[in-house]
Tab-separated table of C-alpha atoms and ligand atoms in Angstrom:
chain	number	residue	atom	x	y	z
A	10	MET	CA	91.071	52.003	87.341
A	11	LYS	CA	89.309	51.532	90.597
A	12	THR	CA	92.181	52.573	92.878
A	13	ASP	CA	92.836	55.794	90.975
A	14	TYR	CA	89.216	56.771	91.154
A	15	LYS	CA	89.126	56.160	94.903
A	16	THR	CA	92.237	58.188	95.743
A	17	GLY	CA	91.420	61.089	93.469
A	18	GLY	CA	87.661	60.824	93.843
A	19	LYS	CA	86.870	63.979	95.730
A	20	ALA	CA	89.037	66.305	93.685
A	21	MET	CA	87.765	64.716	90.498
A	22	LYS	CA	84.162	65.210	91.512
A	23	ALA	CA	84.805	68.867	92.310
A	24	ILE	CA	86.376	69.416	88.909
A	25	ILE	CA	83.551	67.631	87.105
A	26	ILE	CA	81.006	69.773	88.948
A	27	ALA	CA	82.908	72.951	88.100
A	28	PHE	CA	83.048	71.999	84.422
A	29	THR	CA	79.382	71.098	84.391
A	30	VAL	CA	78.445	74.469	85.835
A	31	LEU	CA	80.547	76.311	83.276
A	32	THR	CA	79.263	74.149	80.410
A	33	LEU	CA	75.706	74.779	81.540
A	34	ALA	CA	76.395	78.470	81.779
A	35	LEU	CA	77.670	78.352	78.226
A	36	CYS	CA	74.634	76.515	76.926
A	37	CYS	CA	72.318	78.948	78.667
A	38	LEU	CA	74.146	81.863	77.129
A	39	SER	CA	73.883	80.195	73.708
A	40	ILE	CA	77.536	80.468	72.847
A	41	THR	CA	78.321	78.423	69.778
A	42	GLY	CA	80.334	75.327	70.594
A	43	CYS	CA	83.511	74.189	68.923
A	44	GLY	CA	82.163	71.268	66.960
A	45	TYR	CA	81.171	69.501	70.153
A	46	CYS	CA	77.983	70.230	72.035
A	47	ALA	CA	79.666	73.120	73.913
A	48	HIS	CA	83.010	74.390	75.033
A	49	GLU	CA	84.440	72.674	78.055
A	50	LEU	CA	86.041	75.370	80.146
A	51	LYS	CA	88.622	75.451	82.883
A	52	VAL	CA	90.047	78.425	84.712
A	53	LYS	CA	93.260	79.499	83.025
A	54	ASP	CA	94.028	82.678	84.960
A	55	GLU	CA	92.615	83.559	88.361
A	56	LYS	CA	91.285	87.091	88.737
A	57	VAL	CA	93.820	89.629	89.972
A	58	ALA	CA	92.291	92.800	91.382
A	59	SER	CA	93.621	96.166	90.250
A	60	THR	CA	95.286	98.543	92.649
A	61	CYS	CA	95.585	102.313	92.189
A	62	VAL	CA	98.916	101.830	90.374
A	63	GLU	CA	98.703	98.400	88.714
A	64	HIS	CA	96.124	96.941	86.370
A	65	GLY	CA	94.745	93.583	87.383
A	66	HIS	CA	92.996	91.181	85.056
A	67	SER	CA	89.747	89.264	85.021
A	68	TYR	CA	89.273	85.508	85.169
A	69	THR	CA	90.209	83.795	81.936
A	70	TYR	CA	88.738	80.419	80.985
A	71	GLU	CA	90.217	78.053	78.435
A	72	CYS	CA	88.243	75.494	76.476
A	73	LYS	CA	89.760	72.067	76.944
A	74	LYS	CA	88.786	71.072	73.420
A	75	CYS	CA	89.444	74.032	71.136
A	76	LYS	CA	91.852	75.940	73.410
A	77	LYS	CA	90.006	79.231	72.871
A	78	LEU	CA	90.045	81.758	75.727
A	79	PHE	CA	86.967	83.309	77.312
A	80	ALA	CA	86.127	85.981	79.845
A	81	TYR	CA	82.857	86.497	81.693
A	82	THR	CA	81.048	89.559	82.949
A	83	LEU	CA	77.533	89.951	84.275
A	84	ASP	CA	76.722	92.402	81.476
A	85	LYS	CA	78.212	90.561	78.532
A	86	GLY	CA	78.062	86.962	79.711
A	87	LEU	CA	80.802	84.713	78.284
A	88	TYR	CA	82.778	86.045	75.356
A	89	GLU	CA	85.929	85.093	73.551
A	90	VAL	CA	89.164	86.963	74.271
A	91	SER	CA	92.675	86.700	72.928
A	92	GLU	CA	94.356	87.179	76.293
A	93	ALA	CA	93.504	87.896	79.937
A	94	GLU	CA	91.449	91.099	79.997
A	95	GLU	CA	93.004	94.051	81.747
A	96	LEU	CA	90.878	95.661	84.464
A	97	PRO	CA	90.782	99.436	84.968
A	98	LEU	CA	92.897	100.914	87.761
A	99	SER	CA	91.181	100.936	91.142
A	100	ALA	CA	89.871	104.243	92.438
A	101	GLU	CA	90.547	102.963	95.946
A	102	HIS	CA	93.812	103.814	97.629
A	103	THR	CA	95.632	101.876	100.303
A	104	LEU	CA	95.784	103.143	103.883
A	105	PRO	CA	99.243	103.404	105.369
A	106	GLU	CA	100.054	101.452	108.505
A	107	VAL	CA	101.063	103.048	111.761
A	108	ASP	CA	104.723	102.350	112.537
A	109	GLU	CA	104.684	101.975	116.322
A	110	GLU	CA	108.402	102.905	116.432
A	111	HIS	CA	107.703	106.143	114.570
A	112	PRO	CA	104.029	107.046	114.988
A	113	GLU	CA	104.899	110.654	114.120
A	114	ASN	CA	105.446	109.533	110.515
A	115	PHE	CA	101.848	108.477	110.008
A	116	PRO	CA	100.604	110.880	107.315
A	117	LEU	CA	97.483	112.794	108.303
A	118	GLY	CA	96.180	116.111	107.082
A	119	ILE	CA	93.113	118.076	106.117
A	120	ARG	CA	91.855	119.583	102.900
A	121	LEU	CA	88.729	121.397	101.752
A	122	LYS	CA	85.962	119.062	100.697
A	123	GLU	CA	85.290	118.708	97.002
A	124	GLY	CA	83.407	121.670	95.586
A	125	LYS	CA	84.576	124.050	98.335
A	126	THR	CA	86.904	126.909	97.461
A	127	ALA	CA	86.890	128.528	100.886
A	128	ALA	CA	85.897	127.349	104.346
A	129	GLU	CA	82.929	128.759	106.163
A	130	SER	CA	83.312	126.280	108.985
A	131	VAL	CA	85.627	123.579	110.330
A	132	LEU	CA	83.132	121.113	108.891
A	133	ASP	CA	84.130	122.110	105.351
A	134	TYR	CA	87.326	120.082	105.712
A	135	GLU	CA	87.956	116.370	105.327
A	136	ILE	CA	90.703	114.234	106.833
A	137	THR	CA	93.312	112.914	104.456
A	138	THR	CA	96.213	110.513	104.409
A	139	LYS	CA	98.727	109.357	101.807
A	140	CYS	CA	98.331	106.173	99.771
A	141	THR	CA	101.165	103.710	100.428
A	142	LEU	CA	101.153	102.635	96.772
A	143	CYS	CA	100.817	105.832	94.719
A	144	GLN	CA	101.725	108.409	97.404
A	145	LYS	CA	98.685	110.530	96.508
A	146	GLU	CA	96.737	112.335	99.203
A	147	PHE	CA	93.215	110.921	99.561
A	148	ALA	CA	90.259	111.393	101.892
A	149	ILE	CA	90.006	108.767	104.625
A	150	GLU	CA	86.720	106.863	104.462
A	151	ASP	CA	84.085	107.556	107.081
A	152	LYS	CA	84.343	104.007	108.447
A	153	ASN	CA	87.946	104.710	109.514
A	154	LEU	CA	87.027	107.872	111.409
A	155	ALA	CA	85.067	108.715	114.531
A	156	ALA	CA	84.162	112.232	115.581
A	157	VAL	CA	85.848	113.731	118.629
A	158	VAL	CA	84.269	116.855	120.046
A	159	PRO	CA	86.094	118.424	122.992
A	160	LEU	CA	83.443	119.646	125.317
A	161	GLU	CA	83.605	120.220	129.022
A	162	ASN	CA	86.337	121.827	131.005
A	163	LYS	CA	87.845	121.196	134.330
A	164	VAL	CA	90.510	123.667	135.157
A	165	SER	CA	93.676	121.960	136.333
A	166	GLU	CA	94.879	122.157	139.922
A	167	ASN	CA	97.203	125.078	139.386
A	168	THR	CA	94.479	127.239	137.904
A	169	ASN	CA	91.603	126.311	140.135
A	170	THR	CA	90.761	129.882	140.896
A	171	ARG	CA	90.513	130.874	137.237
A	172	ARG	CA	88.466	129.565	134.425
A	173	THR	CA	90.545	128.846	131.319
A	174	TYR	CA	88.106	127.287	128.914
A	175	SER	CA	84.511	126.745	128.011
A	176	GLY	CA	83.302	124.565	125.198
A	177	VAL	CA	79.822	124.461	123.758
A	178	ARG	CA	78.927	121.567	121.544
A	179	MET	CA	77.307	122.700	118.315
A	180	GLN	CA	75.572	120.713	115.610
A	181	ASP	CA	75.509	121.683	111.975
A	182	GLU	CA	71.937	121.300	110.741
A	183	ALA	CA	72.796	120.413	107.162
A	184	THR	CA	75.290	117.641	107.885
A	185	GLY	CA	74.459	116.586	111.438
A	186	ARG	CA	78.159	116.955	112.253
A	187	TRP	CA	79.413	118.311	115.543
A	188	TYR	CA	81.938	120.937	116.456
A	189	THR	CA	82.845	122.879	119.577
A	190	ASP	CA	82.586	126.620	120.070
A	191	ILE	CA	85.473	127.458	122.348
A	192	GLN	CA	86.314	130.385	124.528
A	193	PHE	CA	89.773	130.632	126.085
A	194	TYR	CA	89.575	133.057	128.995
A	195	LYS	CA	91.803	136.076	129.268
A	196	ALA	CA	93.489	135.275	132.590
A	197	THR	CA	94.920	132.005	131.212
A	198	ARG	CA	98.701	131.781	131.477
A	199	PRO	CA	100.973	130.064	128.941
A	200	THR	CA	101.999	127.580	131.636
A	201	ASP	CA	98.442	126.621	132.643
A	202	VAL	CA	97.565	123.034	131.797
A	203	THR	CA	93.843	122.716	131.324
A	204	GLU	CA	92.348	119.287	131.694
A	205	LEU	CA	89.244	118.420	129.689
A	206	LYS	CA	87.752	115.855	131.971
A	207	PRO	CA	84.961	113.770	130.491
A	208	PHE	CA	83.817	112.521	133.887
A	209	ALA	CA	82.778	116.058	134.728
A	210	LYS	CA	80.039	115.627	132.149
A	211	ILE	CA	78.881	112.248	133.355
A	212	THR	CA	75.408	113.474	134.222
A	213	GLU	CA	74.667	114.469	130.669
A	214	GLY	CA	72.018	112.076	129.489
A	215	GLY	CA	69.981	111.601	126.391
A	216	ASP	CA	71.092	110.625	122.957
A	217	LEU	CA	74.389	112.410	123.037
A	218	GLY	CA	75.521	111.491	126.482
A	219	TRP	CA	78.052	108.714	126.778
A	220	VAL	CA	77.729	105.527	128.730
A	221	SER	CA	80.447	104.955	131.264
A	222	SER	CA	78.925	102.180	133.336
A	223	ASP	CA	80.837	98.965	132.591
A	224	GLY	CA	82.868	100.981	130.099
A	225	ALA	CA	80.883	99.275	127.388
A	226	TYR	CA	80.640	101.936	124.787
A	227	GLN	CA	80.338	105.605	124.143
A	228	ARG	CA	77.926	107.893	122.441
A	229	LEU	CA	78.749	111.195	120.831
A	230	PRO	CA	80.678	113.180	121.711
A	231	LEU	CA	83.346	110.566	121.581
A	232	TYR	CA	86.240	110.800	123.969
A	233	VAL	CA	89.409	109.151	122.830
A	234	PRO	CA	89.568	105.428	123.575
A	235	PHE	CA	92.883	103.551	123.331
A	236	ASN	CA	93.813	99.998	122.561
A	237	LYS	CA	96.577	98.950	124.953
A	238	ASN	CA	100.038	99.827	123.569
A	239	GLN	CA	98.654	100.945	120.233
A	240	THR	CA	99.246	104.517	119.135
A	241	ARG	CA	96.073	106.492	118.609
A	242	HIS	CA	95.927	109.419	116.182
A	243	VAL	CA	93.467	112.281	116.314
A	244	VAL	CA	93.200	115.124	113.817
A	245	TYR	CA	91.603	118.309	115.085
A	246	ILE	CA	90.558	120.993	112.648
A	247	VAL	CA	91.146	124.307	114.367
A	248	HIS	CA	89.699	127.630	113.313
A	249	ASN	CA	90.840	130.840	114.918
A	250	SER	CA	87.643	132.851	114.772
A	251	ASP	CA	89.183	135.578	116.905
A	252	ALA	CA	89.684	139.024	115.465
A	253	ALA	CA	93.097	139.911	116.790
A	254	ALA	CA	95.418	137.323	118.246
A	255	THR	CA	97.560	134.615	116.680
A	256	VAL	CA	97.202	131.627	118.949
A	257	ASN	CA	99.560	128.817	119.905
A	258	LEU	CA	97.674	125.736	120.981
A	259	GLU	CA	99.358	122.666	122.454
A	260	TRP	CA	97.196	119.577	122.776
A	261	SER	CA	97.598	116.132	124.281
A	262	ILE	CA	95.325	113.088	124.232
A	263	ASP	CA	97.390	111.026	126.665
A	264	GLY	CA	98.767	113.690	129.003
A	265	LYS	CA	102.363	113.028	127.866
A	266	ARG	CA	102.820	113.929	124.215
A	267	TYR	CA	101.810	117.399	123.044
A	268	ALA	CA	101.274	118.557	119.474
A	269	THR	CA	101.418	122.255	118.662
A	270	VAL	CA	99.650	124.435	116.148
A	271	THR	CA	99.883	128.187	115.512
A	272	VAL	CA	96.719	129.703	114.065
A	273	ALA	CA	96.459	133.280	112.809
A	274	PRO	CA	93.143	135.150	112.979
A	275	GLY	CA	90.688	133.631	110.499
A	276	GLU	CA	92.963	130.686	109.726
A	277	TYR	CA	92.041	126.981	109.626
A	278	LYS	CA	94.758	124.483	110.544
A	279	PRO	CA	95.082	120.777	111.294
A	280	LEU	CA	96.297	119.754	114.728
A	281	VAL	CA	97.542	116.172	114.468
A	282	VAL	CA	97.914	114.568	117.879
A	283	TYR	CA	99.028	111.081	118.756
A	284	GLY	CA	99.142	109.300	122.072
A	285	LEU	CA	99.638	105.950	123.729
A	286	LYS	CA	98.369	104.191	126.842
A	287	ASP	CA	99.658	100.962	128.324
A	288	TRP	CA	96.134	99.860	129.216
A	289	ASP	CA	92.867	99.427	127.342
A	290	CYS	CA	91.259	102.791	127.969
A	291	ASN	CA	87.659	103.608	127.130
A	292	VAL	CA	87.655	107.245	128.145
A	293	ASP	CA	90.145	109.638	129.685
A	294	SER	CA	91.058	113.307	129.941
A	295	GLN	CA	92.663	115.453	127.276
A	296	PHE	CA	94.967	118.359	128.044
A	297	PHE	CA	96.028	121.629	126.491
A	298	ARG	CA	98.060	124.792	126.933
A	299	VAL	CA	97.260	128.004	125.109
A	300	SER	CA	99.135	131.254	124.549
A	301	THR	CA	99.307	134.094	122.057
A	302	ALA	CA	102.152	134.589	119.601
A	303	ALA	CA	102.499	138.108	120.997
A	304	GLY	CA	103.513	136.665	124.353
A	305	GLY	CA	102.572	138.054	127.740
A	306	ALA	CA	101.885	136.688	131.176
A	307	THR	CA	98.278	135.883	130.245
A	308	LEU	CA	96.126	135.753	127.100
A	309	GLY	CA	95.050	139.306	127.905
A	310	SER	CA	91.661	139.009	126.252
A	311	ASN	CA	89.177	136.214	125.667
A	312	ILE	CA	89.872	134.218	122.512
A	313	LYS	CA	87.315	132.421	120.399
A	314	MET	CA	88.020	129.299	118.397
A	315	GLU	CA	86.160	126.473	116.719
A	316	MET	CA	87.318	122.880	116.791
A	317	THR	CA	86.195	119.538	115.549
A	318	GLY	CA	88.176	116.355	115.474
A	319	PHE	CA	88.367	112.871	114.114
A	320	LEU	CA	89.969	109.855	115.603
A	321	TYR	CA	91.593	107.529	113.077
A	322	THR	CA	91.041	103.797	113.332
A	323	SER	CA	92.395	100.964	111.237
A	324	GLY	CA	89.887	98.801	113.110
A	325	THR	CA	86.848	97.233	111.483
A	326	VAL	CA	83.148	97.506	112.219
A	327	ASP	CA	82.165	94.439	114.268
A	328	LYS	CA	78.415	94.963	114.232
A	329	LEU	CA	75.612	97.410	113.629
A	330	ASP	CA	72.730	97.886	116.043
A	331	ILE	CA	69.518	99.805	115.636
A	332	ASP	CA	69.383	102.433	118.374
A	333	SER	CA	66.116	103.816	117.206
A	334	GLN	CA	63.665	102.605	114.568
A	335	PRO	CA	62.581	104.958	111.784
A	336	THR	CA	59.469	106.951	112.607
A	337	LYS	CA	57.625	105.760	109.526
A	338	THR	CA	57.374	101.982	109.064
A	339	GLU	CA	54.106	101.668	107.132
A	340	TYR	CA	54.095	102.529	103.451
A	341	LYS	CA	51.873	102.437	100.421
A	342	VAL	CA	53.140	100.908	97.170
A	343	GLY	CA	55.050	103.536	95.198
A	344	GLU	CA	56.318	105.495	98.207
A	345	THR	CA	60.015	105.703	99.029
A	346	PHE	CA	61.659	104.759	102.328
A	347	ASP	CA	62.055	107.603	104.812
A	348	SER	CA	64.965	107.129	107.241
A	349	ALA	CA	63.901	109.954	109.590
A	350	GLY	CA	64.173	108.828	113.194
A	351	LEU	CA	66.492	105.923	112.349
A	352	ARG	CA	69.674	105.732	114.402
A	353	ILE	CA	72.339	103.088	113.904
A	354	TYR	CA	75.247	102.381	116.205
A	355	ALA	CA	78.456	100.785	114.920
A	356	THR	CA	80.655	98.810	117.317
A	357	TYR	CA	84.295	98.502	116.279
A	358	SER	CA	86.970	95.881	116.839
A	359	ASP	CA	88.944	98.549	118.742
A	360	TYR	CA	88.541	98.562	122.511
A	361	CYS	CA	85.345	100.436	123.390
A	362	LEU	CA	85.172	102.234	120.075
A	363	GLY	CA	81.717	102.764	118.690
A	364	LYS	CA	79.793	105.549	117.075
A	365	THR	CA	76.416	106.614	115.849
A	366	VAL	CA	76.647	106.255	112.098
A	367	ASN	CA	75.939	109.151	109.771
A	368	LEU	CA	73.099	107.834	107.593
A	369	ALA	CA	74.442	109.773	104.616
A	370	GLU	CA	77.426	107.384	104.688
A	371	CYS	CA	75.239	104.250	104.683
A	372	LYS	CA	73.968	102.220	101.748
A	373	PHE	CA	70.252	101.435	101.765
A	374	SER	CA	68.889	98.361	99.965
A	375	THR	CA	65.987	100.450	98.677
A	376	ASP	CA	68.400	103.180	97.545
A	377	GLY	CA	65.771	105.778	96.687
A	378	ARG	CA	63.618	103.401	94.599
A	379	THR	CA	59.906	103.133	95.198
A	380	LEU	CA	58.620	100.384	97.466
A	381	THR	CA	56.620	97.367	96.319
A	382	GLU	CA	54.381	94.890	98.129
A	383	ASN	CA	57.349	92.507	98.325
A	384	ASP	CA	59.377	94.853	100.530
A	385	ASP	CA	59.174	93.758	104.151
A	386	ARG	CA	62.470	95.227	105.310
A	387	VAL	CA	65.159	97.746	104.427
A	388	THR	CA	68.756	96.617	104.800
A	389	ILE	CA	71.383	99.198	105.680
A	390	SER	CA	75.089	98.583	105.083
A	391	TYR	CA	78.028	100.373	106.656
A	392	GLY	CA	81.688	99.394	107.054
A	393	GLY	CA	81.056	95.936	105.594
A	394	LYS	CA	78.211	95.081	108.035
A	395	LYS	CA	74.468	95.044	107.575
A	396	VAL	CA	71.370	95.583	109.668
A	397	SER	CA	67.680	95.542	108.716
A	398	VAL	CA	64.581	97.410	109.794
A	399	PRO	CA	61.115	95.918	109.208
A	400	ILE	CA	58.554	97.796	107.145
A	401	THR	CA	55.129	97.008	105.771
A	402	VAL	CA	53.963	98.047	102.335
A	403	VAL	CA	50.305	97.919	101.334
A	404	LYS	CA	48.472	98.604	98.094
A	405	GLU	CA	46.747	101.943	97.895
A	406	GLY	CA	43.219	101.515	99.138
A	407	ALA	CA	43.969	98.112	100.675
B	530	ZN	ZN1	85.804	74.823	72.598
B	531	ZN	ZN1	96.921	105.034	95.626
């Protein structure tokens, strides 16, 4: 039937090719046929991925001739099944979405990292949210977070004769994470609004300075960028390291909405702040007010606190760039890759959001294995993107 062949030609060809591939796969895997030369398979059930609450199932193939069902895995190859094979529940949870009408409902919190029974530092906590499917609390992945470290102070207009705040950026050696050592000064009044003005720190250069020219991107410490008309959430982890006073801290990332936390001496608490700007904003001031639970016209004595923060993003990583090549690029066969000196910068789909990636959160193509003569690069993956660094590997004595 010439006409039939012409009209259905393309689809037919595709099907024939698909069958051929499957038949070949079968032959290669030496599965016994059904009286013919081999089974002739077609997809019966498409794969359905599991979620954290519902089992999915794998692909199921049906033989056109004998009607038997088959499944396929890399490990086992093709094998006969009686029905679609159930897949285990997914360990991955589903991030909630921000309701722009009620951004205050977006669930964010903190909890001690696995293996910790008590905190020694704000860095012992991780940021959590609630799965939309199973309602369980789970740690937000690193790719959805960017560190915010409140640093420099500029005392607001009404307090320009008194200093209210100083922040010193600290780095934890073990993790490379940042936090701020804070001192609130004793003459600060409950009504004082202190403005943390990033532009005051514009002269800070080097690796950790941020780039303001053209508003292209930032380096750590990250100030809070906004996508126009999209609520931004930040979770600060606050530790009252002061001996005596219980502290009330009110914080704002947009100058309009304040979140409040009360922290007793020694306590660690989350401070969940959200804000909104009606313009794409790469960097802007943050604001706070501070007082003691005991009251009084001023703080009365200097108060010490520690803070670190994370900005939440539902945005995706757009690209990875190598900021700095690893120190060691020449290897002998049998050595393992050393990432020392390597610095990777991730640019996000959010306006002006980017960050230096923590290498501990990256996947390396060499993944701890020893190098061979065939290795001429190492590929690093983060947030669904990849980037490579060149290396050379030579035989010992070559
Ligand atoms: Zn068959
Ligand atoms: Zn879940």
